[in-house]
């Protein structure tokens, strides 16, 4: 249903509402896509300032492109000129409304066909398509797979923004579908990914992330995992650097008895060590955290090689590597823990301020695997990374540890050590009495298992 023009004209209440809901560009510059030529906006008389009424229709159309689709109706109601200037955006708005009401594959197909015949600019498809993506789970489950393909293929034709819709389809929509559809839809997305130009953004990392929606340890999981590992050789450096850590995390979905894991790990390690140092942090850290897939006799040698690489990285990559490296340390025999932790101490001084919280998380996440003496020293080291950052930073790190189950994993003795060190940290950083009381009150919550 279109807007009522008579009701829309000169509605100043709607005008004020619309302007408040629109993103406001910086006062010193117009949005980058707004291009004015001399004479396009004539200077108003010196006796009055420039107002919205002085803007030409072409500029109003460009401003309208910045209005969120759900606010198009309000903005169109500002006045007669705005209503007509927003004509193309109102067409997009109507398609977006219908997308939010789609209840069947037939309604999806009809909407996509009409959009193809009406919206000449591919960018106009983005908002209705994203709305359709969010409606897929509302469709009958037997129709979801085909609807996924239609929306995914439509997004393939949209430059830049289309790949973002595809990523959301893989990571948010696919896991909610019936398990019998997932492998087929993975293959569909994989095939389209191969058609993207080498220089374009792609979905390889999201495809690796969506492997978690396949059956644990199944043949269909292993086959697709191996396909992504084989794909690494043809990817750009930045794509490899993003994909390797995700593939490392997905190794947990292999069966423990699967003897292919060490071979696949070796391939991932080889690709990671070939990356330039400016891209190695996440891959090296995650590979170190995944040494548990290797035979026990090989773990120390593999970890020490990766540790040396991590400690030689430039500062902007060091903190990234330290987010996961200490987990691998705790998979070594206990007699090596103290020495390896001592080797990390000088590196902690080099961690950039913006990365200290994630480095602290890496140190503190697996302290339940250490003996009591090391639990104390590691908490001291981890908390020292937060010196001067305040209560909010400490609460964020503790909340993340709680969410990961790291605090619940501590036994009572380890937790008492941890609690003492947190209290000392707050005293050294001169936290207020109120902040200390808030920590004490939060102890039962911090120790609870996250749901």
JSON list of N, CA and C in Angstrom, two decimals, residues 236-269:
[
{"chain": "A", "resi": 236, "resn": "UNK", "atom": "N", "xyz": [44.02, -15.30, -1.47]},
{"chain": "A", "resi": 236, "resn": "UNK", "atom": "CA", "xyz": [44.88, -14.16, -1.16]},
{"chain": "A", "resi": 236, "resn": "UNK", "atom": "C", "xyz": [45.39, -14.27, 0.27]},
{"chain": "A", "resi": 237, "resn": "UNK", "atom": "N", "xyz": [46.44, -13.52, 0.57]},
{"chain": "A", "resi": 237, "resn": "UNK", "atom": "CA", "xyz": [47.04, -13.55, 1.90]},
{"chain": "A", "resi": 237, "resn": "UNK", "atom": "C", "xyz": [46.01, -13.23, 2.98]},
{"chain": "A", "resi": 238, "resn": "UNK", "atom": "N", "xyz": [45.23, -12.18, 2.78]},
{"chain": "A", "resi": 238, "resn": "UNK", "atom": "CA", "xyz": [44.25, -11.78, 3.80]},
{"chain": "A", "resi": 238, "resn": "UNK", "atom": "C", "xyz": [43.19, -12.85, 4.01]},
{"chain": "A", "resi": 239, "resn": "UNK", "atom": "N", "xyz": [42.79, -13.54, 2.94]},
{"chain": "A", "resi": 239, "resn": "UNK", "atom": "CA", "xyz": [41.80, -14.60, 3.06]},
{"chain": "A", "resi": 239, "resn": "UNK", "atom": "C", "xyz": [42.37, -15.80, 3.81]},
{"chain": "A", "resi": 240, "resn": "UNK", "atom": "N", "xyz": [43.61, -16.15, 3.51]},
{"chain": "A", "resi": 240, "resn": "UNK", "atom": "CA", "xyz": [44.25, -17.25, 4.24]},
{"chain": "A", "resi": 240, "resn": "UNK", "atom": "C", "xyz": [44.35, -16.93, 5.73]},
{"chain": "A", "resi": 241, "resn": "UNK", "atom": "N", "xyz": [44.75, -15.68, 6.03]},
{"chain": "A", "resi": 241, "resn": "UNK", "atom": "CA", "xyz": [44.92, -15.29, 7.43]},
{"chain": "A", "resi": 241, "resn": "UNK", "atom": "C", "xyz": [43.61, -15.36, 8.21]},
{"chain": "A", "resi": 242, "resn": "UNK", "atom": "N", "xyz": [42.49, -15.15, 7.55]},
{"chain": "A", "resi": 242, "resn": "UNK", "atom": "CA", "xyz": [41.19, -15.24, 8.20]},
{"chain": "A", "resi": 242, "resn": "UNK", "atom": "C", "xyz": [40.69, -16.69, 8.29]},
{"chain": "A", "resi": 243, "resn": "UNK", "atom": "N", "xyz": [41.01, -17.48, 7.27]},
{"chain": "A", "resi": 243, "resn": "UNK", "atom": "CA", "xyz": [40.44, -18.84, 7.18]},
{"chain": "A", "resi": 243, "resn": "UNK", "atom": "C", "xyz": [41.16, -19.84, 8.08]},
{"chain": "A", "resi": 244, "resn": "UNK", "atom": "N", "xyz": [42.48, -19.74, 8.18]},
{"chain": "A", "resi": 244, "resn": "UNK", "atom": "CA", "xyz": [43.25, -20.74, 8.94]},
{"chain": "A", "resi": 244, "resn": "UNK", "atom": "C", "xyz": [42.79, -20.86, 10.39]},
{"chain": "A", "resi": 245, "resn": "UNK", "atom": "N", "xyz": [42.61, -19.73, 11.13]},
{"chain": "A", "resi": 245, "resn": "UNK", "atom": "CA", "xyz": [42.15, -19.88, 12.53]},
{"chain": "A", "resi": 245, "resn": "UNK", "atom": "C", "xyz": [40.79, -20.55, 12.64]},
{"chain": "A", "resi": 246, "resn": "UNK", "atom": "N", "xyz": [39.88, -20.28, 11.71]},
{"chain": "A", "resi": 246, "resn": "UNK", "atom": "CA", "xyz": [38.55, -20.91, 11.78]},
{"chain": "A", "resi": 246, "resn": "UNK", "atom": "C", "xyz": [38.65, -22.40, 11.52]},
{"chain": "A", "resi": 247, "resn": "UNK", "atom": "N", "xyz": [39.49, -22.79, 10.56]},
{"chain": "A", "resi": 247, "resn": "UNK", "atom": "CA", "xyz": [39.67, -24.21, 10.30]},
{"chain": "A", "resi": 247, "resn": "UNK", "atom": "C", "xyz": [40.33, -24.91, 11.50]},
{"chain": "A", "resi": 248, "resn": "UNK", "atom": "N", "xyz": [41.22, -24.22, 12.18]},
{"chain": "A", "resi": 248, "resn": "UNK", "atom": "CA", "xyz": [41.80, -24.80, 13.40]},
{"chain": "A", "resi": 248, "resn": "UNK", "atom": "C", "xyz": [40.71, -25.06, 14.44]},
{"chain": "A", "resi": 249, "resn": "UNK", "atom": "N", "xyz": [39.83, -24.08, 14.65]},
{"chain": "A", "resi": 249, "resn": "UNK", "atom": "CA", "xyz": [38.76, -24.26, 15.64]},
{"chain": "A", "resi": 249, "resn": "UNK", "atom": "C", "xyz": [37.84, -25.41, 15.28]},
{"chain": "A", "resi": 250, "resn": "UNK", "atom": "N", "xyz": [37.61, -25.61, 13.99]},
{"chain": "A", "resi": 250, "resn": "UNK", "atom": "CA", "xyz": [36.67, -26.65, 13.56]},
{"chain": "A", "resi": 250, "resn": "UNK", "atom": "C", "xyz": [37.26, -28.05, 13.71]},
{"chain": "A", "resi": 251, "resn": "UNK", "atom": "N", "xyz": [38.55, -28.17, 14.01]},
{"chain": "A", "resi": 251, "resn": "UNK", "atom": "CA", "xyz": [39.13, -29.50, 14.21]},
{"chain": "A", "resi": 251, "resn": "UNK", "atom": "C", "xyz": [38.50, -30.23, 15.39]},
{"chain": "A", "resi": 252, "resn": "UNK", "atom": "N", "xyz": [37.91, -29.48, 16.28]},
{"chain": "A", "resi": 252, "resn": "UNK", "atom": "CA", "xyz": [37.26, -30.12, 17.42]},
{"chain": "A", "resi": 252, "resn": "UNK", "atom": "C", "xyz": [36.07, -30.98, 17.00]},
{"chain": "A", "resi": 253, "resn": "UNK", "atom": "N", "xyz": [35.60, -30.79, 15.76]},
{"chain": "A", "resi": 253, "resn": "UNK", "atom": "CA", "xyz": [34.43, -31.52, 15.28]},
{"chain": "A", "resi": 253, "resn": "UNK", "atom": "C", "xyz": [34.80, -32.84, 14.59]},
{"chain": "A", "resi": 254, "resn": "UNK", "atom": "N", "xyz": [36.10, -33.13, 14.50]},
{"chain": "A", "resi": 254, "resn": "UNK", "atom": "CA", "xyz": [36.52, -34.46, 14.04]},
{"chain": "A", "resi": 254, "resn": "UNK", "atom": "C", "xyz": [36.35, -35.47, 15.17]},
{"chain": "A", "resi": 255, "resn": "UNK", "atom": "N", "xyz": [36.16, -36.68, 14.82]},
{"chain": "A", "resi": 255, "resn": "UNK", "atom": "CA", "xyz": [36.16, -37.74, 15.84]},
{"chain": "A", "resi": 255, "resn": "UNK", "atom": "C", "xyz": [37.58, -37.91, 16.38]},
{"chain": "A", "resi": 256, "resn": "UNK", "atom": "N", "xyz": [37.68, -38.22, 17.67]},
{"chain": "A", "resi": 256, "resn": "UNK", "atom": "CA", "xyz": [38.99, -38.34, 18.31]},
{"chain": "A", "resi": 256, "resn": "UNK", "atom": "C", "xyz": [39.84, -39.42, 17.65]},
{"chain": "A", "resi": 257, "resn": "UNK", "atom": "N", "xyz": [39.21, -40.40, 17.06]},
{"chain": "A", "resi": 257, "resn": "UNK", "atom": "CA", "xyz": [39.93, -41.51, 16.43]},
{"chain": "A", "resi": 257, "resn": "UNK", "atom": "C", "xyz": [40.33, -41.22, 14.99]},
{"chain": "A", "resi": 258, "resn": "UNK", "atom": "N", "xyz": [39.97, -40.06, 14.46]},
{"chain": "A", "resi": 258, "resn": "UNK", "atom": "CA", "xyz": [40.24, -39.75, 13.05]},
{"chain": "A", "resi": 258, "resn": "UNK", "atom": "C", "xyz": [41.72, -39.41, 12.87]},
{"chain": "A", "resi": 259, "resn": "UNK", "atom": "N", "xyz": [42.44, -40.28, 12.18]},
{"chain": "A", "resi": 259, "resn": "UNK", "atom": "CA", "xyz": [43.89, -40.09, 12.03]},
{"chain": "A", "resi": 259, "resn": "UNK", "atom": "C", "xyz": [44.25, -39.11, 10.93]},
{"chain": "A", "resi": 260, "resn": "UNK", "atom": "N", "xyz": [43.27, -38.43, 10.33]},
{"chain": "A", "resi": 260, "resn": "UNK", "atom": "CA", "xyz": [43.57, -37.42, 9.31]},
{"chain": "A", "resi": 260, "resn": "UNK", "atom": "C", "xyz": [43.92, -36.07, 9.93]},
{"chain": "A", "resi": 261, "resn": "UNK", "atom": "N", "xyz": [43.62, -35.89, 11.19]},
{"chain": "A", "resi": 261, "resn": "UNK", "atom": "CA", "xyz": [43.83, -34.58, 11.82]},
{"chain": "A", "resi": 261, "resn": "UNK", "atom": "C", "xyz": [45.29, -34.11, 11.79]},
{"chain": "A", "resi": 262, "resn": "UNK", "atom": "N", "xyz": [46.29, -34.94, 12.17]},
{"chain": "A", "resi": 262, "resn": "UNK", "atom": "CA", "xyz": [47.67, -34.46, 12.12]},
{"chain": "A", "resi": 262, "resn": "UNK", "atom": "C", "xyz": [48.11, -34.03, 10.72]},
{"chain": "A", "resi": 263, "resn": "UNK", "atom": "N", "xyz": [47.68, -34.74, 9.70]},
{"chain": "A", "resi": 263, "resn": "UNK", "atom": "CA", "xyz": [48.06, -34.37, 8.33]},
{"chain": "A", "resi": 263, "resn": "UNK", "atom": "C", "xyz": [47.43, -33.03, 7.94]},
{"chain": "A", "resi": 264, "resn": "UNK", "atom": "N", "xyz": [46.16, -32.85, 8.27]},
{"chain": "A", "resi": 264, "resn": "UNK", "atom": "CA", "xyz": [45.50, -31.59, 7.96]},
{"chain": "A", "resi": 264, "resn": "UNK", "atom": "C", "xyz": [46.10, -30.43, 8.76]},
{"chain": "A", "resi": 265, "resn": "UNK", "atom": "N", "xyz": [46.47, -30.72, 10.01]},
{"chain": "A", "resi": 265, "resn": "UNK", "atom": "CA", "xyz": [47.12, -29.71, 10.84]},
{"chain": "A", "resi": 265, "resn": "UNK", "atom": "C", "xyz": [48.44, -29.27, 10.19]},
{"chain": "A", "resi": 266, "resn": "UNK", "atom": "N", "xyz": [49.19, -30.22, 9.67]},
{"chain": "A", "resi": 266, "resn": "UNK", "atom": "CA", "xyz": [50.47, -29.89, 9.03]},
{"chain": "A", "resi": 266, "resn": "UNK", "atom": "C", "xyz": [50.27, -28.98, 7.82]},
{"chain": "A", "resi": 267, "resn": "UNK", "atom": "N", "xyz": [49.20, -29.21, 7.08]},
{"chain": "A", "resi": 267, "resn": "UNK", "atom": "CA", "xyz": [48.92, -28.34, 5.92]},
{"chain": "A", "resi": 267, "resn": "UNK", "atom": "C", "xyz": [48.59, -26.93, 6.40]},
{"chain": "A", "resi": 268, "resn": "UNK", "atom": "N", "xyz": [47.77, -26.81, 7.42]},
{"chain": "A", "resi": 268, "resn": "UNK", "atom": "CA", "xyz": [47.43, -25.49, 7.95]},
{"chain": "A", "resi": 268, "resn": "UNK", "atom": "C", "xyz": [48.66, -24.77, 8.48]},
{"chain": "A", "resi": 269, "resn": "UNK", "atom": "N", "xyz": [49.51, -25.50, 9.19]},
{"chain": "A", "resi": 269, "resn": "UNK", "atom": "CA", "xyz": [50.73, -24.90, 9.73]},
{"chain": "A", "resi": 269, "resn": "UNK", "atom": "C", "xyz": [51.64, -24.41, 8.60]}
]
